[in-house]
Amino acid sequence: MELIFERSVKGRKGLRLPKCDVPSAKDIPARYKRKGIADLPEVSELDVVRHFTRLSRMNFSIDTHFYPLGSCTMKYNPKFMEDIAKLPGFSQLHPLLPQLLLGGMLTQGALEVLYNLERLLAELTGMHEVTTEPMAGAHGELTGMMLVAAYHRDRGNQKRYIIIPDSSHGTNPASATIAGYQTISIPTDKNGVMDFNQYKNKLNSEVAAVMLTCPNTVGIFNSQIRQICSLAHQNDALVYYDGANLNAILGKVRPGDIGFDIVHLNLHKTFATPHGGGGPGSGPVGVRKDLARFLPVPKVVKRSDGTYALEENWPESIGRIASFYGNFDVLLKAYAYILLLGKDGLIEASEKAVLNANYIMAGLKKYYHLPYDRICMHECVFSAAKQLEKGVHALDIAKALIDKGFHPPTIYFPLIVKEALMIEPTETESKDTLDRFIEAMKEIAELSQTNPQAVKDTPLTTPVSRPDETKAGRELNLRWNP
Ligand SMILES: *Cc1c(COP(=O)(O)O)cnc(C)c1O
């Protein structure tokens, strides 16, 4: 692949510096000065535009392709939210700006956004208070587990375990472990939910919390969820809601009303802020009333005179869990998204997300094995078991989809489904797109029977066919060496 450095032609320039808007420094000590000139590529503006546009077209994105990556909720991100995030009053705000400068005139708007967003997320989840500080879902989980620990420490409880079903996202046991707990894994029953009897048997006075995703990662809502919560509470264990799948129930069911005590949300999933490529994300955490005193600082508060402030002085807080106040631009976009859709829009989004997933499930049932054959929520999980009889794996099906112009679904997750294909269409896709996807999956299923090798030879349309993903991970090399 050609690099921008290789396009360099001595003397070629595409540079126009803006007028300096700060006083230029005069006496910079010699030790801070660079010797010689920086070794930068010499290219024209057009060279740069073509280079990066070409690179961007080698990739898949939600703006170019259907992206049914299960569990990740890759919905369309309305451009309206970018307009809001671009407003100079937000985008040029420095996080170290003193709160009271010019009577707080510069920061009040941003603090109001944080405050209002926290109130909206509390309302949507049925929680008492929310922190917007965590930077991702996994960070929210860790924050939640630290809150669990703070709760039990406060009560003098000796607790050691977190119960987690085996369908959970890998970050759940990881977060519990980092917070100092051991995990107890509960198997999934034949209906696709946590085995209730095994849960009852494993629950004891040393269990600190139960960590659940509902609907879970096979897209099924657990109808025993209230009983699960009340049994936990009888043992003074808290119940944690992994909100990555909130898109299925938004405006329909609130985790707080079911009996959950702590909730994290993935704003970059449910609330449509862009994600992929590792960030930025946002994983706000909501808690029931008696846990609010443990939330991280600073807290955004509204004073009696109607102004907003960041408060550090909460002695029982678990402390700071991030620099500054979370990923503000992501929070701002999520706030804009919620206001854009409004109550009815959010409910409709959820309904369509569920309808779309069931439409795909019904369309593909004949061609792919469906381990849990029941109405699903926002995503459906197939297995490539039938195709495997011909030697075609879930990975091969994913690669074949790329040639047909679709981003692959999540594969090999959840771990409880062999050769899993986890499809989450989201609400923003039209029936035409869903039909084209179903047709493509059908063709791949048929080709797997008639000419399995042809499926295994895909993709043929990408710059690199099948990279060695293990080697790429272990020997990551991002440096250009002339
Ligand atoms: C995405 C996801 C997480 C982790 O969230 P991140 O924002 O990626 O850290 C946790 N649980 C489930 C079910 C998820 O889908």
Short mmCIF file of C-alpha atoms and ligand atoms in Angstrom, two decimals:
data_model
loop_
_atom_site.label_atom_id
_atom_site.label_comp_id
_atom_site.label_asym_id
_atom_site.label_seq_id
_atom_site.Cartn_x
_atom_site.Cartn_y
_atom_site.Cartn_z
CA MET A 1 0.00 0.00 0.00
CA GLU A 2 1.42 3.37 -0.98
CA LEU A 3 2.20 5.73 1.87
CA ILE A 4 1.93 9.50 1.80
CA PHE A 5 5.72 9.70 2.36
CA GLU A 6 6.28 7.82 -0.88
CA ARG A 7 4.36 10.49 -2.79
CA SER A 8 6.79 13.15 -1.60
CA VAL A 9 8.37 15.29 -4.35
CA LYS A 10 11.09 17.71 -3.28
CA GLY A 11 9.78 21.29 -3.25
CA ARG A 12 6.10 20.42 -3.70
CA LYS A 13 3.89 22.26 -1.25
CA GLY A 14 0.29 22.21 -0.14
CA LEU A 15 0.63 24.36 2.89
CA ARG A 16 -1.22 27.46 4.00
CA LEU A 17 -0.80 28.39 7.64
CA PRO A 18 -3.50 30.46 9.32
CA LYS A 19 -2.53 33.80 10.79
CA CYS A 20 -0.88 33.32 14.16
CA ASP A 21 -3.46 34.14 16.85
CA VAL A 22 -1.05 34.17 19.81
CA PRO A 23 2.00 36.39 20.40
CA SER A 24 5.03 34.66 18.85
CA ALA A 25 7.62 33.59 21.38
CA LYS A 26 11.00 35.20 20.98
CA ASP A 27 13.66 33.78 23.20
CA ILE A 28 13.03 30.02 23.02
CA PRO A 29 16.01 28.34 24.75
CA ALA A 30 18.17 26.44 22.25
CA ARG A 31 17.60 23.12 24.05
CA TYR A 32 13.92 23.20 23.07
CA LYS A 33 14.61 23.91 19.42
CA ARG A 34 14.56 21.17 16.79
CA LYS A 35 17.81 20.65 14.91
CA GLY A 36 17.33 20.65 11.16
CA ILE A 37 13.91 20.41 9.51
CA ALA A 38 11.23 17.82 10.30
CA ASP A 39 11.22 14.95 7.86
CA LEU A 40 7.73 15.54 6.46
CA PRO A 41 6.35 14.49 3.10
CA GLU A 42 6.34 17.25 0.47
CA VAL A 43 3.01 16.93 -1.27
CA SER A 44 0.32 19.10 -2.80
CA GLU A 45 -3.14 19.53 -1.33
CA LEU A 46 -4.57 17.36 -4.11
CA ASP A 47 -2.03 14.60 -3.35
CA VAL A 48 -3.21 14.61 0.26
CA VAL A 49 -6.90 14.63 -0.63
CA ARG A 50 -6.51 11.72 -3.09
CA HIS A 51 -4.34 9.74 -0.70
CA PHE A 52 -6.70 9.89 2.26
CA THR A 53 -9.87 9.56 0.20
CA ARG A 54 -8.41 6.42 -1.39
CA LEU A 55 -7.54 5.02 2.06
CA SER A 56 -11.02 5.80 3.40
CA ARG A 57 -12.59 3.89 0.53
CA MET A 58 -10.71 0.74 1.46
CA ASN A 59 -12.73 0.64 4.64
CA PHE A 60 -16.33 -0.01 5.62
CA SER A 61 -18.26 2.54 7.62
CA ILE A 62 -21.83 3.15 8.63
CA ASP A 63 -21.95 6.03 6.14
CA THR A 64 -21.04 3.71 3.25
CA HIS A 65 -22.31 0.20 4.10
CA PHE A 66 -24.91 -1.76 6.05
CA TYR A 67 -23.10 -2.67 9.25
CA PRO A 68 -25.05 -5.33 11.20
CA LEU A 69 -22.32 -5.90 13.81
CA GLY A 70 -24.25 -7.62 16.58
CA SER A 71 -24.07 -6.12 20.08
CA CYS A 72 -22.43 -2.96 18.70
CA THR A 73 -25.62 -1.16 17.56
CA MET A 74 -24.06 0.44 14.48
CA LYS A 75 -26.97 2.72 13.65
CA TYR A 76 -26.82 5.74 11.39
CA ASN A 77 -25.41 8.81 13.17
CA PRO A 78 -27.50 11.85 12.21
CA LYS A 79 -25.28 14.67 10.91
CA PHE A 80 -27.38 17.12 12.90
CA MET A 81 -25.42 16.05 15.97
CA GLU A 82 -22.15 17.10 14.31
CA ASP A 83 -23.59 20.58 13.74
CA ILE A 84 -24.30 20.85 17.46
CA ALA A 85 -20.88 19.50 18.49
CA LYS A 86 -19.23 22.03 16.15
CA LEU A 87 -20.80 25.08 17.81
CA PRO A 88 -17.80 27.18 18.92
CA GLY A 89 -19.26 27.71 22.40
CA PHE A 90 -18.77 23.96 22.93
CA SER A 91 -15.92 23.00 20.64
CA GLN A 92 -13.59 25.77 21.78
CA LEU A 93 -14.20 25.30 25.48
CA HIS A 94 -11.09 24.29 27.41
CA PRO A 95 -11.64 21.75 30.20
CA LEU A 96 -9.32 23.69 32.51
CA LEU A 97 -11.26 26.92 32.10
CA PRO A 98 -11.98 28.24 35.63
CA GLN A 99 -15.64 27.65 36.38
CA LEU A 100 -16.18 31.13 37.68
CA LEU A 101 -14.36 33.09 34.99
CA LEU A 102 -16.61 35.95 33.82
CA GLY A 103 -19.17 34.82 36.35
CA GLY A 104 -19.13 31.32 34.84
CA MET A 105 -20.46 32.71 31.58
CA LEU A 106 -18.22 30.47 29.47
CA THR A 107 -18.89 27.15 31.19
CA GLN A 108 -22.53 27.33 32.30
CA GLY A 109 -23.87 26.04 28.97
CA ALA A 110 -21.63 23.00 28.99
CA LEU A 111 -22.47 22.22 32.61
CA GLU A 112 -26.16 22.56 31.82
CA VAL A 113 -25.77 20.02 29.00
CA LEU A 114 -24.10 17.55 31.39
CA TYR A 115 -26.75 18.14 34.03
CA ASN A 116 -29.71 17.83 31.66
CA LEU A 117 -28.25 14.74 29.99
CA GLU A 118 -27.81 13.09 33.38
CA ARG A 119 -31.46 13.84 34.19
CA LEU A 120 -32.64 12.43 30.85
CA LEU A 121 -30.58 9.25 31.20
CA ALA A 122 -31.86 8.81 34.76
CA GLU A 123 -35.41 9.13 33.47
CA LEU A 124 -34.83 6.66 30.62
CA THR A 125 -33.29 4.02 32.90
CA GLY A 126 -35.39 4.55 36.03
CA MET A 127 -32.31 5.45 38.05
CA HIS A 128 -31.98 8.19 40.65
CA GLU A 129 -28.68 9.74 39.62
CA VAL A 130 -26.21 9.36 36.76
CA THR A 131 -22.53 10.11 36.19
CA THR A 132 -21.39 10.83 32.64
CA GLU A 133 -17.70 10.42 33.44
CA PRO A 134 -16.93 6.86 32.22
CA MET A 135 -15.38 6.79 28.74
CA ALA A 136 -16.90 3.53 27.45
CA GLY A 137 -19.18 0.67 28.42
CA ALA A 138 -16.33 -1.33 29.92
CA HIS A 139 -15.23 1.73 31.92
CA GLY A 140 -18.82 2.09 33.14
CA GLU A 141 -18.76 -1.56 34.24
CA LEU A 142 -15.58 -1.00 36.25
CA THR A 143 -17.11 2.13 37.79
CA GLY A 144 -20.21 0.07 38.61
CA MET A 145 -18.18 -2.70 40.24
CA MET A 146 -16.33 -0.09 42.31
CA LEU A 147 -19.71 1.24 43.42
CA VAL A 148 -20.71 -2.30 44.40
CA ALA A 149 -17.53 -2.56 46.48
CA ALA A 150 -18.20 0.85 48.09
CA TYR A 151 -21.74 -0.22 49.01
CA HIS A 152 -20.62 -3.44 50.71
CA ARG A 153 -17.66 -1.78 52.43
CA ASP A 154 -20.05 0.79 53.85
CA ARG A 155 -22.31 -1.95 55.25
CA GLY A 156 -19.42 -3.99 56.58
CA ASN A 157 -20.33 -6.89 54.27
CA GLN A 158 -17.76 -9.52 53.42
CA LYS A 159 -18.47 -10.30 49.78
CA ARG A 160 -16.28 -12.03 47.24
CA TYR A 161 -18.24 -13.02 44.16
CA ILE A 162 -19.97 -11.55 41.15
CA ILE A 163 -22.45 -13.81 39.36
CA ILE A 164 -22.32 -13.49 35.56
CA PRO A 165 -24.12 -15.64 32.96
CA ASP A 166 -21.94 -17.41 30.38
CA SER A 167 -23.59 -15.43 27.58
CA SER A 168 -22.08 -12.19 28.89
CA HIS A 169 -19.74 -9.85 27.08
CA GLY A 170 -16.10 -10.52 27.99
CA THR A 171 -15.77 -7.11 29.58
CA ASN A 172 -18.20 -8.14 32.38
CA PRO A 173 -15.95 -10.72 34.08
CA ALA A 174 -12.91 -8.55 33.27
CA SER A 175 -14.43 -5.52 35.05
CA ALA A 176 -15.49 -7.61 38.05
CA THR A 177 -12.00 -9.08 38.31
CA ILE A 178 -10.22 -5.71 38.05
CA ALA A 179 -12.49 -4.45 40.85
CA GLY A 180 -11.17 -7.29 43.06
CA TYR A 181 -13.95 -9.87 42.80
CA GLN A 182 -14.03 -13.49 41.70
CA THR A 183 -16.67 -14.44 39.18
CA ILE A 184 -19.20 -17.26 39.14
CA SER A 185 -20.37 -18.21 35.67
CA ILE A 186 -23.95 -19.48 35.23
CA PRO A 187 -24.78 -21.52 32.10
CA THR A 188 -27.53 -20.64 29.64
CA ASP A 189 -30.60 -22.89 29.53
CA LYS A 190 -32.31 -24.27 26.43
CA ASN A 191 -34.46 -21.13 26.13
CA GLY A 192 -31.39 -18.93 25.74
CA VAL A 193 -31.45 -17.29 29.17
CA MET A 194 -29.52 -17.76 32.43
CA ASP A 195 -30.42 -21.12 34.00
CA PHE A 196 -32.63 -20.08 36.90
CA ASN A 197 -32.10 -23.12 39.11
CA GLN A 198 -28.34 -22.97 38.78
CA TYR A 199 -28.50 -19.28 39.61
CA LYS A 200 -30.54 -20.02 42.75
CA ASN A 201 -28.08 -22.70 43.79
CA LYS A 202 -25.00 -20.53 43.32
CA LEU A 203 -26.43 -17.45 45.01
CA ASN A 204 -25.14 -17.12 48.59
CA SER A 205 -24.32 -14.49 51.20
CA GLU A 206 -20.86 -13.93 49.70
CA VAL A 207 -22.24 -12.77 46.36
CA ALA A 208 -21.70 -9.02 45.97
CA ALA A 209 -23.64 -8.53 42.75
CA VAL A 210 -25.26 -10.16 39.76
CA MET A 211 -24.26 -8.68 36.42
CA LEU A 212 -26.79 -9.09 33.62
CA THR A 213 -27.44 -7.99 30.07
CA CYS A 214 -31.17 -7.91 29.30
CA PRO A 215 -32.06 -8.60 26.57
CA ASN A 216 -28.94 -10.71 26.59
CA THR A 217 -26.36 -11.32 23.89
CA VAL A 218 -28.52 -13.88 22.07
CA GLY A 219 -31.16 -11.16 21.81
CA ILE A 220 -33.58 -12.66 24.34
CA PHE A 221 -35.39 -10.85 27.15
CA ASN A 222 -35.41 -12.91 30.34
CA SER A 223 -38.99 -13.19 31.58
CA GLN A 224 -37.77 -14.20 35.07
CA ILE A 225 -35.78 -11.01 35.47
CA ARG A 226 -37.85 -9.65 38.40
CA GLN A 227 -37.39 -12.87 40.37
CA ILE A 228 -33.66 -12.82 39.62
CA CYS A 229 -33.42 -9.29 41.03
CA SER A 230 -35.47 -9.96 44.15
CA LEU A 231 -33.53 -13.15 44.97
CA ALA A 232 -30.30 -11.17 44.73
CA HIS A 233 -31.69 -8.48 47.03
CA GLN A 234 -32.70 -11.12 49.60
CA ASN A 235 -28.98 -11.93 49.80
CA ASP A 236 -27.99 -8.25 49.98
CA ALA A 237 -26.43 -8.56 46.52
CA LEU A 238 -26.82 -5.70 44.04
CA VAL A 239 -28.00 -6.21 40.46
CA TYR A 240 -26.02 -4.59 37.68
CA TYR A 241 -27.51 -3.88 34.27
CA ASP A 242 -25.15 -3.99 31.30
CA GLY A 243 -27.01 -1.49 29.12
CA ALA A 244 -25.30 -2.26 25.83
CA ASN A 245 -28.60 -3.66 24.56
CA LEU A 246 -30.82 -0.82 25.75
CA ASN A 247 -31.74 -0.08 22.14
CA ALA A 248 -34.18 -2.99 22.36
CA ILE A 249 -36.26 -1.58 25.21
CA LEU A 250 -35.84 2.20 25.15
CA GLY A 251 -39.04 3.89 26.31
CA LYS A 252 -40.66 0.48 26.94
CA VAL A 253 -39.02 -0.92 30.05
CA ARG A 254 -36.78 0.78 32.58
CA PRO A 255 -34.12 -1.32 34.32
CA GLY A 256 -34.75 0.61 37.55
CA ASP A 257 -38.42 -0.40 37.55
CA ILE A 258 -37.48 -4.09 37.15
CA GLY A 259 -35.19 -3.99 40.18
CA PHE A 260 -31.74 -3.17 38.83
CA ASP A 261 -29.57 -1.07 41.14
CA ILE A 262 -26.78 0.09 38.82
CA VAL A 263 -26.89 0.59 35.06
CA HIS A 264 -24.35 1.55 32.45
CA LEU A 265 -25.27 2.85 29.02
CA ASN A 266 -23.24 2.89 25.83
CA LEU A 267 -24.02 6.27 24.31
CA HIS A 268 -21.99 5.32 21.21
CA LYS A 269 -24.40 2.42 20.67
CA THR A 270 -27.94 3.31 21.75
CA PHE A 271 -27.64 7.06 21.34
CA ALA A 272 -26.13 7.07 17.89
CA THR A 273 -22.81 8.82 18.48
CA PRO A 274 -20.18 7.61 16.02
CA HIS A 275 -18.04 4.67 17.10
CA GLY A 276 -15.56 2.24 15.76
CA GLY A 277 -11.80 2.20 15.56
CA GLY A 278 -11.49 2.23 19.32
CA GLY A 279 -13.24 5.40 20.34
CA PRO A 280 -14.22 7.84 21.56
CA GLY A 281 -17.10 6.31 23.49
CA SER A 282 -19.12 7.09 26.55
CA GLY A 283 -20.48 4.80 29.27
CA PRO A 284 -22.54 6.79 31.79
CA VAL A 285 -23.54 4.96 34.97
CA GLY A 286 -26.85 5.37 36.78
CA VAL A 287 -27.61 4.25 40.33
CA ARG A 288 -30.53 3.95 42.71
CA LYS A 289 -30.93 6.63 45.37
CA ASP A 290 -28.90 5.21 48.27
CA LEU A 291 -25.88 4.57 46.01
CA ALA A 292 -25.67 8.13 44.69
CA ARG A 293 -23.30 9.26 47.45
CA PHE A 294 -20.65 6.82 46.14
CA LEU A 295 -20.69 8.16 42.56
CA PRO A 296 -17.43 9.52 41.16
CA VAL A 297 -16.45 13.18 41.48
CA PRO A 298 -16.75 15.82 40.25
CA LYS A 299 -20.54 15.83 40.33
CA VAL A 300 -22.50 18.31 38.26
CA VAL A 301 -24.98 20.04 40.54
CA LYS A 302 -27.66 22.66 40.07
CA ARG A 303 -27.55 25.32 42.76
CA SER A 304 -30.61 26.94 44.29
CA ASP A 305 -29.98 30.10 42.22
CA GLY A 306 -30.31 28.06 39.00
CA THR A 307 -26.58 28.02 38.14
CA TYR A 308 -24.56 24.85 37.62
CA ALA A 309 -21.30 23.79 39.26
CA LEU A 310 -18.85 20.90 39.45
CA GLU A 311 -18.51 19.68 43.03
CA GLU A 312 -15.55 17.68 44.30
CA ASN A 313 -16.44 17.47 47.95
CA TRP A 314 -18.32 14.18 48.34
CA PRO A 315 -16.42 12.30 51.04
CA GLU A 316 -17.99 8.90 50.31
CA SER A 317 -17.33 9.09 46.56
CA ILE A 318 -15.22 6.39 44.90
CA GLY A 319 -13.16 9.35 43.63
CA ARG A 320 -12.16 10.30 40.15
CA ILE A 321 -12.38 7.63 37.52
CA ALA A 322 -11.37 9.76 34.55
CA SER A 323 -9.59 12.94 33.73
CA PHE A 324 -12.04 15.82 33.36
CA TYR A 325 -15.75 15.04 32.88
CA GLY A 326 -16.00 12.24 30.33
CA ASN A 327 -15.93 12.53 26.56
CA PHE A 328 -17.81 15.79 26.36
CA ASP A 329 -18.31 15.78 22.58
CA VAL A 330 -19.91 12.33 22.74
CA LEU A 331 -22.15 13.42 25.59
CA LEU A 332 -23.18 16.52 23.68
CA LYS A 333 -24.06 14.48 20.58
CA ALA A 334 -26.09 12.00 22.61
CA TYR A 335 -27.95 14.89 24.24
CA ALA A 336 -28.71 16.35 20.80
CA TYR A 337 -29.87 12.92 19.60
CA ILE A 338 -32.28 12.45 22.50
CA LEU A 339 -33.76 15.92 21.98
CA LEU A 340 -33.93 15.37 18.21
CA LEU A 341 -35.93 12.14 18.53
CA GLY A 342 -37.94 13.05 21.59
CA LYS A 343 -39.97 10.56 23.62
CA ASP A 344 -41.99 9.18 20.71
CA GLY A 345 -38.95 8.99 18.45
CA LEU A 346 -36.95 6.96 20.94
CA ILE A 347 -39.83 4.51 21.42
CA GLU A 348 -40.25 4.18 17.66
CA ALA A 349 -36.50 3.59 17.24
CA SER A 350 -36.67 0.71 19.69
CA GLU A 351 -39.73 -0.83 18.07
CA LYS A 352 -38.17 -0.71 14.62
CA ALA A 353 -34.87 -2.12 15.87
CA VAL A 354 -36.75 -5.15 17.21
CA LEU A 355 -38.93 -5.47 14.11
CA ASN A 356 -35.90 -5.35 11.81
CA ALA A 357 -34.07 -8.05 13.75
CA ASN A 358 -37.10 -10.32 13.64
CA TYR A 359 -37.50 -9.67 9.91
CA ILE A 360 -33.94 -10.87 9.31
CA MET A 361 -34.40 -13.82 11.63
CA ALA A 362 -37.53 -14.93 9.79
CA GLY A 363 -35.88 -14.42 6.40
CA LEU A 364 -32.83 -16.54 7.18
CA LYS A 365 -34.23 -19.28 9.41
CA LYS A 366 -34.50 -21.73 6.54
CA TYR A 367 -30.85 -21.31 5.55
CA TYR A 368 -28.97 -21.01 8.84
CA HIS A 369 -29.28 -22.91 12.09
CA LEU A 370 -31.08 -20.89 14.75
CA PRO A 371 -30.02 -22.22 18.18
CA TYR A 372 -32.76 -20.35 20.09
CA ASP A 373 -35.81 -20.31 17.87
CA ARG A 374 -37.99 -17.65 19.55
CA ILE A 375 -39.02 -14.08 18.88
CA CYS A 376 -35.89 -12.01 19.39
CA MET A 377 -35.33 -8.46 20.53
CA HIS A 378 -32.86 -6.14 18.75
CA GLU A 379 -30.56 -8.85 17.38
CA CYS A 380 -30.68 -12.46 16.26
CA VAL A 381 -27.96 -15.06 16.59
CA PHE A 382 -27.50 -17.83 14.02
CA SER A 383 -24.92 -20.57 13.87
CA ALA A 384 -23.00 -21.68 10.77
CA ALA A 385 -23.39 -25.31 11.95
CA LYS A 386 -25.15 -26.38 8.72
CA GLN A 387 -22.47 -24.77 6.54
CA LEU A 388 -19.71 -26.30 8.67
CA GLU A 389 -20.78 -29.74 7.44
CA LYS A 390 -19.26 -28.60 4.13
CA GLY A 391 -16.23 -27.07 5.84
CA VAL A 392 -17.52 -23.48 5.68
CA HIS A 393 -16.98 -21.56 8.93
CA ALA A 394 -18.66 -18.41 10.28
CA LEU A 395 -15.45 -16.60 9.32
CA ASP A 396 -15.82 -17.67 5.68
CA ILE A 397 -19.41 -16.41 5.61
CA ALA A 398 -18.27 -13.09 7.07
CA LYS A 399 -15.59 -12.75 4.38
CA ALA A 400 -18.05 -13.65 1.61
CA LEU A 401 -20.39 -10.89 2.81
CA ILE A 402 -17.63 -8.31 2.30
CA ASP A 403 -17.55 -9.16 -1.41
CA LYS A 404 -21.30 -8.61 -1.52
CA GLY A 405 -20.92 -5.11 -0.08
CA PHE A 406 -21.89 -5.70 3.55
CA HIS A 407 -19.95 -5.29 6.75
CA PRO A 408 -19.98 -8.75 8.40
CA PRO A 409 -22.04 -9.44 11.49
CA THR A 410 -20.29 -10.22 14.77
CA ILE A 411 -18.86 -13.74 14.60
CA TYR A 412 -17.80 -16.25 17.28
CA PHE A 413 -19.69 -14.23 19.92
CA PRO A 414 -21.58 -14.98 22.11
CA LEU A 415 -19.26 -17.85 23.03
CA ILE A 416 -22.15 -20.16 23.93
CA VAL A 417 -23.17 -20.46 20.26
CA LYS A 418 -20.84 -22.54 18.12
CA GLU A 419 -19.86 -20.72 14.89
CA ALA A 420 -22.01 -17.76 15.94
CA LEU A 421 -23.28 -15.15 13.49
CA MET A 422 -24.76 -12.31 15.52
CA ILE A 423 -26.83 -9.92 13.43
CA GLU A 424 -28.08 -6.54 14.66
CA PRO A 425 -29.63 -4.51 11.85
CA THR A 426 -30.76 -1.52 14.01
CA GLU A 427 -33.76 0.67 13.27
CA THR A 428 -32.10 2.95 10.74
CA GLU A 429 -32.04 0.44 7.86
CA SER A 430 -34.75 0.29 5.22
CA LYS A 431 -36.63 -2.83 4.18
CA ASP A 432 -34.74 -2.76 0.85
CA THR A 433 -31.41 -2.99 2.62
CA LEU A 434 -32.63 -5.80 4.86
CA ASP A 435 -33.93 -7.68 1.79
CA ARG A 436 -30.61 -7.27 -0.03
CA PHE A 437 -28.77 -8.56 3.03
CA ILE A 438 -31.08 -11.56 3.38
CA GLU A 439 -30.58 -12.32 -0.32
CA ALA A 440 -26.79 -12.13 0.05
CA MET A 441 -26.82 -14.45 3.07
CA LYS A 442 -29.07 -16.86 1.14
CA GLU A 443 -26.67 -16.93 -1.80
CA ILE A 444 -23.74 -17.62 0.51
CA ALA A 445 -25.67 -20.47 2.18
CA GLU A 446 -26.41 -21.97 -1.24
CA LEU A 447 -22.82 -21.56 -2.44
CA SER A 448 -21.64 -23.26 0.76
CA GLN A 449 -23.55 -26.35 -0.36
CA THR A 450 -22.60 -26.33 -4.07
CA ASN A 451 -19.07 -24.91 -4.01
CA PRO A 452 -17.75 -24.46 -0.47
CA GLN A 453 -14.23 -23.67 -1.70
CA ALA A 454 -15.56 -20.58 -3.49
CA VAL A 455 -16.80 -19.25 -0.13
CA LYS A 456 -13.47 -20.04 1.50
CA ASP A 457 -11.62 -18.09 -1.23
CA THR A 458 -13.39 -14.81 -0.40
CA PRO A 459 -12.88 -11.88 -0.20
CA LEU A 460 -11.74 -11.18 -3.74
CA THR A 461 -12.65 -7.47 -3.84
CA THR A 462 -10.49 -6.10 -1.01
CA PRO A 463 -6.90 -4.74 -1.22
CA VAL A 464 -5.76 -7.54 1.12
CA SER A 465 -7.65 -10.83 1.07
CA ARG A 466 -7.22 -12.46 4.47
CA PRO A 467 -4.62 -10.81 6.71
CA ASP A 468 -3.00 -12.87 9.43
CA GLU A 469 -4.98 -11.31 12.26
CA THR A 470 -2.94 -12.97 15.00
CA LYS A 471 0.35 -11.73 13.56
CA ALA A 472 -1.15 -8.27 13.01
CA GLY A 473 -2.16 -8.15 16.66
CA ARG A 474 1.11 -9.50 18.05
CA GLU A 475 3.51 -7.66 15.76
CA LEU A 476 1.68 -4.42 15.23
CA ASN A 477 3.88 -2.14 13.16
CA LEU A 478 2.52 1.30 12.44
CA ARG A 479 5.83 3.06 11.69
CA TRP A 480 6.98 4.04 8.29
CA ASN A 481 10.61 3.26 7.64
CA PRO A 482 12.10 4.68 4.47
C1 LIG B 1 -20.18 -3.26 23.67
C2 LIG B 1 -20.55 -4.06 24.85
C3 LIG B 1 -19.89 -3.87 26.09
C4 LIG B 1 -18.66 -2.99 26.26
O1 LIG B 1 -18.85 -1.68 25.87
P1 LIG B 1 -17.68 -0.78 25.28
O2 LIG B 1 -18.34 0.54 25.12
O3 LIG B 1 -17.26 -1.40 24.00
O4 LIG B 1 -16.58 -0.75 26.28
C5 LIG B 1 -20.36 -4.58 27.18
N1 LIG B 1 -21.37 -5.45 27.08
C6 LIG B 1 -22.00 -5.67 25.89
C7 LIG B 1 -23.14 -6.65 25.85
C8 LIG B 1 -21.60 -4.99 24.75
O5 LIG B 1 -22.21 -5.22 23.57
#
